[in-house]
Coordinates of C-alpha atoms in Angstrom, one line a residue:
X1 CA 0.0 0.0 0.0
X2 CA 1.1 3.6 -1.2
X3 CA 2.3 5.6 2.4
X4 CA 0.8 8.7 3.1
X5 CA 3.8 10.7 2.0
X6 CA 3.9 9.1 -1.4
X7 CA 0.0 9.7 -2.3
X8 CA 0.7 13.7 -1.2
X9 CA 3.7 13.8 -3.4
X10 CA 1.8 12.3 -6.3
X11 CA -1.4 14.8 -5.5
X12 CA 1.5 17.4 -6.0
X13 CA 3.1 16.5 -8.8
X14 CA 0.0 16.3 -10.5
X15 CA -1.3 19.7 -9.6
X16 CA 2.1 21.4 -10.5
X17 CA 1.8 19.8 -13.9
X18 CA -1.0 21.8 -14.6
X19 CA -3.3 21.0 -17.7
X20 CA -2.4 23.4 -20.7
X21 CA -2.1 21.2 -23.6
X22 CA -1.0 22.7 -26.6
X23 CA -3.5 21.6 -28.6
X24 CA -3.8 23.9 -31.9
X25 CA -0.8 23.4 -33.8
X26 CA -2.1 25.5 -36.5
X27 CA -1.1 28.4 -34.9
X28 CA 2.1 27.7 -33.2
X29 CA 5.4 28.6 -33.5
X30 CA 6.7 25.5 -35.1
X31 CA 4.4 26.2 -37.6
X32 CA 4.9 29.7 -37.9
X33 CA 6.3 30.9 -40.8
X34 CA 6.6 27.1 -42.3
X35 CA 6.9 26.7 -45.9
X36 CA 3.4 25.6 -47.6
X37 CA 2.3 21.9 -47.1
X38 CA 2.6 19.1 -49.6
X39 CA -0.9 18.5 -51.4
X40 CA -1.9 14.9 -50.5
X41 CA -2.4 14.2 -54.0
X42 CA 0.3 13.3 -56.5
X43 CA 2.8 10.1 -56.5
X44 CA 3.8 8.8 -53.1
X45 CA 6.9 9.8 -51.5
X46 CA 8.8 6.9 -50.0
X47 CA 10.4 8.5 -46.6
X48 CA 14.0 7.3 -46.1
X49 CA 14.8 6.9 -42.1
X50 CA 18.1 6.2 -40.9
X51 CA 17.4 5.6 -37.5
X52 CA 14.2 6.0 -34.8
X53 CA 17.5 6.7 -32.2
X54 CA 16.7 10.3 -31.3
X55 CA 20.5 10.9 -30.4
X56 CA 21.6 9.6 -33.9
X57 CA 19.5 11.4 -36.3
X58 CA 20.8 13.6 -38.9
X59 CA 19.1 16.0 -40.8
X60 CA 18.3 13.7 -44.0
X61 CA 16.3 11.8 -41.5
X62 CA 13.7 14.6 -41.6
X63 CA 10.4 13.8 -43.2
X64 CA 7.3 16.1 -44.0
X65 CA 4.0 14.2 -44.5
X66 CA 1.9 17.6 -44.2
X67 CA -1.8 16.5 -45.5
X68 CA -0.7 13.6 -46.7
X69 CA -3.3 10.5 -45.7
X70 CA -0.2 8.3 -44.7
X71 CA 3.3 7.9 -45.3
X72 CA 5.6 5.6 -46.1
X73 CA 9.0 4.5 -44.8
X74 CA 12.0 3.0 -45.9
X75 CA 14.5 1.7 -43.4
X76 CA 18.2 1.2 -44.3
X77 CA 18.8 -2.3 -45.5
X78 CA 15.0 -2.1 -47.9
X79 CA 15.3 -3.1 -50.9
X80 CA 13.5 -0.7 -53.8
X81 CA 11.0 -3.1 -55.0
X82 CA 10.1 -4.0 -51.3
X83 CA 6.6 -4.0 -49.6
X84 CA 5.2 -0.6 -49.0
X85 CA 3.1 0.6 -46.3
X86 CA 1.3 3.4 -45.6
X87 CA 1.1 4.5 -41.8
X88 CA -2.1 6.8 -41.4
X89 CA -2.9 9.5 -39.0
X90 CA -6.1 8.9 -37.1
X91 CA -8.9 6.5 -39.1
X92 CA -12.0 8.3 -37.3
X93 CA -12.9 10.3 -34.1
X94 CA -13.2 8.3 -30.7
X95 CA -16.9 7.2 -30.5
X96 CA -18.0 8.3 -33.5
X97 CA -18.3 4.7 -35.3
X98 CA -21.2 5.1 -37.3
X99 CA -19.6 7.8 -39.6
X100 CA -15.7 7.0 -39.4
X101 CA -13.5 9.8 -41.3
X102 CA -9.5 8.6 -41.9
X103 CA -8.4 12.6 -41.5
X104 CA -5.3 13.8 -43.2
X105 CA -1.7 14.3 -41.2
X106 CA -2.2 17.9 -40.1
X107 CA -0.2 20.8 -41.8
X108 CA 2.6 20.9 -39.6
X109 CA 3.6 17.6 -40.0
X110 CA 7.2 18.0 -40.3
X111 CA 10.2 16.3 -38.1
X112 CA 11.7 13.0 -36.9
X113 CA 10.7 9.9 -36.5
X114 CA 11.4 8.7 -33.0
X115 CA 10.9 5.9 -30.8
X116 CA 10.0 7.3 -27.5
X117 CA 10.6 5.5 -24.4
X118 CA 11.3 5.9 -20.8
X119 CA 13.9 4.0 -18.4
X120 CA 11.3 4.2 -15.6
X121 CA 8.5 3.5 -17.5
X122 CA 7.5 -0.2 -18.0
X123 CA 9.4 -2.0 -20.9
X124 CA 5.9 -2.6 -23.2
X125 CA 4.8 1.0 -23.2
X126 CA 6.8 2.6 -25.7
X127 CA 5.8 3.7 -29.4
X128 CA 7.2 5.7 -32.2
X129 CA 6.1 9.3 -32.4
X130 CA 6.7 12.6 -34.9
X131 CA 8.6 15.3 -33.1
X132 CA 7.8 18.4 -34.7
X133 CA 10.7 21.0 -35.2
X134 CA 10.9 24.0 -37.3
X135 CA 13.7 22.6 -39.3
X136 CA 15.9 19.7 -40.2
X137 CA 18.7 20.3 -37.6
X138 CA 19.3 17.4 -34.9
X139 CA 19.7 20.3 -32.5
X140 CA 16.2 21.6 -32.5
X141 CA 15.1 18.1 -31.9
X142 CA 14.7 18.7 -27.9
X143 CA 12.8 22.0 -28.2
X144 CA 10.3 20.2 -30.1
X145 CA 6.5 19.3 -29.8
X146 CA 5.0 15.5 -30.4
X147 CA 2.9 15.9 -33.3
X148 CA -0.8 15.3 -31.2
X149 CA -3.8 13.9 -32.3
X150 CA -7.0 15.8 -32.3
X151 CA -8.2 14.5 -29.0
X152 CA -4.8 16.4 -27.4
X153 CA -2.7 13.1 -26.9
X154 CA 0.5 12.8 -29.3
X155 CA 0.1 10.8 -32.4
X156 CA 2.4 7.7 -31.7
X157 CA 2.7 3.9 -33.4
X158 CA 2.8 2.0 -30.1
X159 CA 4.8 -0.8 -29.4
X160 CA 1.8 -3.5 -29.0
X161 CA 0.8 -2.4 -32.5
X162 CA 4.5 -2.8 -34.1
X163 CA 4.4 -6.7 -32.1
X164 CA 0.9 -7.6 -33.1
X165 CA 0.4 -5.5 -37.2
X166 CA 2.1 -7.0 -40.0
X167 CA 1.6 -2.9 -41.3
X168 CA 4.3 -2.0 -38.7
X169 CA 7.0 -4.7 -39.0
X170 CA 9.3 -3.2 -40.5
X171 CA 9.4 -0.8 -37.6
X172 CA 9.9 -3.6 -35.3
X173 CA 12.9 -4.7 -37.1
X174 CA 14.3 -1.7 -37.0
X175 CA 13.4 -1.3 -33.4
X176 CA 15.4 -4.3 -33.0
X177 CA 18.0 -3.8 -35.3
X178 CA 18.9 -0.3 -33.1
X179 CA 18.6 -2.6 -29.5
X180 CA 15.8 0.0 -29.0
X181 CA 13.8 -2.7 -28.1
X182 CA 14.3 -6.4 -27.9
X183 CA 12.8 -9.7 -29.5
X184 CA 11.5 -10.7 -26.1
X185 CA 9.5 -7.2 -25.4
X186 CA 8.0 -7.6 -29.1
X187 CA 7.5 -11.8 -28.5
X188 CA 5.5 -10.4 -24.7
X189 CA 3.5 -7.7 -26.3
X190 CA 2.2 -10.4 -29.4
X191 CA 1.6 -12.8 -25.8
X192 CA -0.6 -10.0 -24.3
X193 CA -2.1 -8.4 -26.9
X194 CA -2.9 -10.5 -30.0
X195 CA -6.3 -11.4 -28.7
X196 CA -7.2 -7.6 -28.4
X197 CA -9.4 -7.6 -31.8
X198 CA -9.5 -3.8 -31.0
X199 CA -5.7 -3.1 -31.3
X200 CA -5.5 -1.6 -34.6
X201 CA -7.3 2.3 -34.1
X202 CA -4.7 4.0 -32.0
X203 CA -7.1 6.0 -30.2
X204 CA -8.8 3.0 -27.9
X205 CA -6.5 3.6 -25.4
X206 CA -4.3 1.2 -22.9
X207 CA -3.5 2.3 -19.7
X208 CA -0.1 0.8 -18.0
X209 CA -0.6 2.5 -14.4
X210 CA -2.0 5.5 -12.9
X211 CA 0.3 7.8 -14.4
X212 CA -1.4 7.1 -17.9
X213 CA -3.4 9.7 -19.4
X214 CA -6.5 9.1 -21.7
X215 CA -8.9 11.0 -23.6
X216 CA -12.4 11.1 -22.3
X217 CA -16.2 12.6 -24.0
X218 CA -18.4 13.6 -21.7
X219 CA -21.4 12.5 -23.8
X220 CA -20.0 9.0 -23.5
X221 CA -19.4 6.0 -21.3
X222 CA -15.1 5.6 -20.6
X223 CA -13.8 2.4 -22.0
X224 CA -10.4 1.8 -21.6
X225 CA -7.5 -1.3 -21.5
X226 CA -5.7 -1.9 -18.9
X227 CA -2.5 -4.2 -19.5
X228 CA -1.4 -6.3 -16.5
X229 CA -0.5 -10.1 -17.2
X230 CA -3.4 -9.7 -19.3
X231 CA -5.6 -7.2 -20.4
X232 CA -8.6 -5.9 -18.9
X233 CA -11.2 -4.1 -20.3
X234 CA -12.2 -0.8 -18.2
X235 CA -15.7 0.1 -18.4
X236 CA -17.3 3.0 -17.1
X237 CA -20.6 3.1 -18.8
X238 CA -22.6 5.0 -16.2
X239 CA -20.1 7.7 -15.6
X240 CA -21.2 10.9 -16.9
X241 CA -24.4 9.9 -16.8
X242 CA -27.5 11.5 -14.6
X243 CA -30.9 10.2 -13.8
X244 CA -34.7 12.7 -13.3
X245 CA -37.5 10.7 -12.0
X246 CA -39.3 9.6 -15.1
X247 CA -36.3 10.2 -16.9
X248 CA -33.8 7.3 -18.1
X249 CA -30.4 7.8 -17.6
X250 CA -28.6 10.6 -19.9
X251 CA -25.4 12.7 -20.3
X252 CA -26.6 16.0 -19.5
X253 CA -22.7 17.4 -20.7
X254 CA -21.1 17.4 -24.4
X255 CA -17.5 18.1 -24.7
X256 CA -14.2 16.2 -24.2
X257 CA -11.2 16.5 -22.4
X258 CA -7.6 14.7 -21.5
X259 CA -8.1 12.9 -17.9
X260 CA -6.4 11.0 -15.4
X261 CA -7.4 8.9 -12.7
X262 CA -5.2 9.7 -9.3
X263 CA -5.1 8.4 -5.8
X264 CA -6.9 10.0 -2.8
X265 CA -5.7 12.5 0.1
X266 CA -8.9 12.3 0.8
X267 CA -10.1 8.9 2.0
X268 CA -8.3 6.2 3.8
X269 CA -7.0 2.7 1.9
X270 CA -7.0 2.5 -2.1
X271 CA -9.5 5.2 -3.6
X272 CA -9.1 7.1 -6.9
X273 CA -10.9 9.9 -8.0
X274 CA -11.1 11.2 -11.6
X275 CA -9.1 14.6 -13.1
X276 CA -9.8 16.4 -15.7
X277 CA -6.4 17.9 -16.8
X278 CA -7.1 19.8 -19.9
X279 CA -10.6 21.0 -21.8
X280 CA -10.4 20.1 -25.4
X281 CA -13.9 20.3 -27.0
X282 CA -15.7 23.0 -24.6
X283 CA -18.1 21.7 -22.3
X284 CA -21.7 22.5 -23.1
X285 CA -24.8 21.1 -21.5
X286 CA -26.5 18.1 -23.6
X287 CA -29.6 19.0 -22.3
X288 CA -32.2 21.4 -21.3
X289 CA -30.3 23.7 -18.7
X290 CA -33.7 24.8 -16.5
X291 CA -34.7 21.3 -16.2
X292 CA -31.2 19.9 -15.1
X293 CA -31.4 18.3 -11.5
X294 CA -27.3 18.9 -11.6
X295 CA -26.5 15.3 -10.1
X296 CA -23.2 15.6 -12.7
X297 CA -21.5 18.9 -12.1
X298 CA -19.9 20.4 -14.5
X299 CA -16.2 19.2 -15.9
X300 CA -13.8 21.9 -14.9
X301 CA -10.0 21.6 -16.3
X302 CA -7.6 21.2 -13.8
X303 CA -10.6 19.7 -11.1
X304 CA -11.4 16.8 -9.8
X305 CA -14.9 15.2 -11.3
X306 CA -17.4 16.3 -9.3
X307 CA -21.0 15.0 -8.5
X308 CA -23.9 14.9 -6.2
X309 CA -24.3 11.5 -4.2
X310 CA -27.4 10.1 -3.5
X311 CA -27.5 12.5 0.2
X312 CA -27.4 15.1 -2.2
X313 CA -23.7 16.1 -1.1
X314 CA -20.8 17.4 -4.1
X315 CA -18.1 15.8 -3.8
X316 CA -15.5 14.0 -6.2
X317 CA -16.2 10.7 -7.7
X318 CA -14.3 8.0 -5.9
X319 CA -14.0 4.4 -6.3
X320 CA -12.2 2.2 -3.7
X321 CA -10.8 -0.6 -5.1
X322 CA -10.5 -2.3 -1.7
X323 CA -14.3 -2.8 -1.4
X324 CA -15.8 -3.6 -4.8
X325 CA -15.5 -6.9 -6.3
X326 CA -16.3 -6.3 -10.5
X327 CA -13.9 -6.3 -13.3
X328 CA -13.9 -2.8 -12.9
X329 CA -11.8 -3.4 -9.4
X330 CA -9.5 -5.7 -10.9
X331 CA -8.6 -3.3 -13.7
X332 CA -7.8 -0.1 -11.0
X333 CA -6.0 -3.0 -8.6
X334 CA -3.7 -3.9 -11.9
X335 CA -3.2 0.2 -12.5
X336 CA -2.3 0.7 -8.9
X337 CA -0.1 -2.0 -8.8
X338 CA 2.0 -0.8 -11.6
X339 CA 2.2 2.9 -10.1
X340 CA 5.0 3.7 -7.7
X341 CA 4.5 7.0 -6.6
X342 CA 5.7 9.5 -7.0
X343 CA 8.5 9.1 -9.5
X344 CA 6.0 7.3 -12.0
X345 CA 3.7 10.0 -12.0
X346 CA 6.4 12.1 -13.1
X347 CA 8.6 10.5 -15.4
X348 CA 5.3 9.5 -17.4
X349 CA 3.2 12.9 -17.1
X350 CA 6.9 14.3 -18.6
X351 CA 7.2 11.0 -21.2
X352 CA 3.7 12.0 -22.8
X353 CA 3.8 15.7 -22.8
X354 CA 7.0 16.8 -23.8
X355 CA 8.0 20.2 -22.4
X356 CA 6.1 23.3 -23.4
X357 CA 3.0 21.5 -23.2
X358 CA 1.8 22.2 -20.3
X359 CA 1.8 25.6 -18.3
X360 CA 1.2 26.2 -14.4
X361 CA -1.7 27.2 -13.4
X362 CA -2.7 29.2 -10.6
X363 CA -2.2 28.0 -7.1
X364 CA -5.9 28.9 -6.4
X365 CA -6.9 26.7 -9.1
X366 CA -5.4 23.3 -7.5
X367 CA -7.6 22.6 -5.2
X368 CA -11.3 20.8 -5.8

């Protein structure tokens, strides 16, 4: 069990972080002043990559797939007439399955190929990622932004998908090729994952521990994976959802954000509560505001998920682990398991937001 110390540190930590994601790369300084975007049309460029070792790249390692729908790679050692693939961007919106849209790479899509990992982190959550720089020079590589997706998380080819996709081996043999990664991480993730027929869209997002973020719509339930010796599914169905006597249940919010689960100061044992760390799509109401009985109060960024219990009290959600018995339970046991705190928290809140994506906010703002 987490000591007291450990669970303020991580509370800390996670408030200091604040929750400015830089979202709108459109109007950003890496974009600023860019030369104009390749049309996605015409013949396909095959992308020639020496290396996904961020310390070795040099600048004819820099690609630009600006509005292209995918890109292709060539690694050193492909031969000419060799299999092409064609790595997209995002296939379609989270929860939006009945009209899915394969969306363009945005216009700023220019940098380096990386694969992005952590030493503290654990050894299956890594994945290759664009880091955006205003030109081809190794040295602007560290002042750089992650290319994100539209739902504010960066765009990345994770590691289960290189093991488990035949789309993505030739990453993994360059992964391996560079003792980036080794045959027995890419052997455990095809062990733990292959039976996940859900793998392929990037956006149904795994959780490793506590310290993983995820995107979340307010207008529907949270479904997530949780990776422990095997996977479990993470379902929140009822979560944003309210009840009015002769009413069935609804999401009285629209909106998304990026959110977090984090353990208590609050309550004694193993309880988490829910933060919202950064607005994306504003929050609106869903419903009709006169009529709302307000049981879900409204997402704030930076706050903890707030509602009113059945005593009619706010408060944060909570769930404690220690006294439910549901799949839900065993999911948050296997996150906190895998969380040491607080050096996870902030080795992995730095791994997925790379400096300059977040800003402080105020100190009057941290507290619920």
């Amino acid at each position: 069990m987490l000591s007291a110390w450990a669970l303020a540190g991580a509370r800390r930590q996670l408030h200091s972080l604040g929750a400015q994601i830089y979202v709108r790369y459109h109007s950003s300084q890496v974009a600023a002043g860019s030369p104009p975007p390749h049309e996605s049309t015409g013949p396909r460029k095959r992308h020639r990559v020496s290396t996904l070792n961020p310390s070795l790249i040099t600048p004819a390692d820099y690609i630009d797939i600006s509005q292209r729908m995918g890109f292709t790679v060539a690694f050193p050692g492909a031969t000419v007439n060799g299999p092409q693939h064609e790595f997209p961007y995002v296939h379609e919106y989270p929860y939006s399955s009945n009209h899915p849209e394969q969306l363009p790479f945005p216009r700023h899509s220019r940098g380096f190929l990386y694969y992005q990992s952590d030493p503290q982190a654990g050894p299956l959550e890594g994945g290759v990622r664009l880091r955006v720089t205003p030109n081809n020079s190794p040295s602007s590589f560290p002042g750089g932004q992650d290319l994100l997706t539209p739902y504010g998380l960066p765009w990345q080819i994770s590691l289960a998908q290189v093991a488990c996709r035949p789309l993505y081996a030739p990453i993994g043999v360059q992964l391996v090729n560079e003792t980036l990664v080794t045959l027995d991480q890419l052997s455990r993730c095809r062990d733990i994952f292959t039976s996940r027929a859900s793998l392929a869209p990037q956006y149904q997002y795994t959780l490793f521990s506590l310290a993983s973020t995820f995107p979340v719509n307010f207008a529907h339930p949270i479904t997530l994976t949780v990776v422990g010796e095997e996977l479990h599914e993470l379902e929140l169905s009822m979560m944003f959802t309210a009840s009015a006597p002769g009413c069935k249940r609804h999401f009285p919010w629209s909106g998304s954000a990026i959110a977090q689960f984090e353990p208590s100061t609050l309550h004694a044992g193993r309880v988490l509560h829910l933060r919202i760390l950064k607005i994306v799509n504003p929050v609106a109401f869903a419903v009709d505001s006169e009529s709302y009985t307000g049981q879900i109060l409204r997402p704030k960024e930076g706050h903890l998920f707030r509602i009113i219990d059945r005593h009619g009290v706010p408060g944060p959600w909570t769930y404690d682990i220690d006294h439910r018995e549901s799949k839900i339970a065993a999911a948050f046991q296997i996150l906190w398991e895998n969380s040491t705190m607080p050096s996870v928290i902030s080795s992995n809140q730095e791994r997925i937001f790379p400096p300059g994506h977040f800003s402080a906010f105020s100190e009057s703002s941290h507290f619920v």
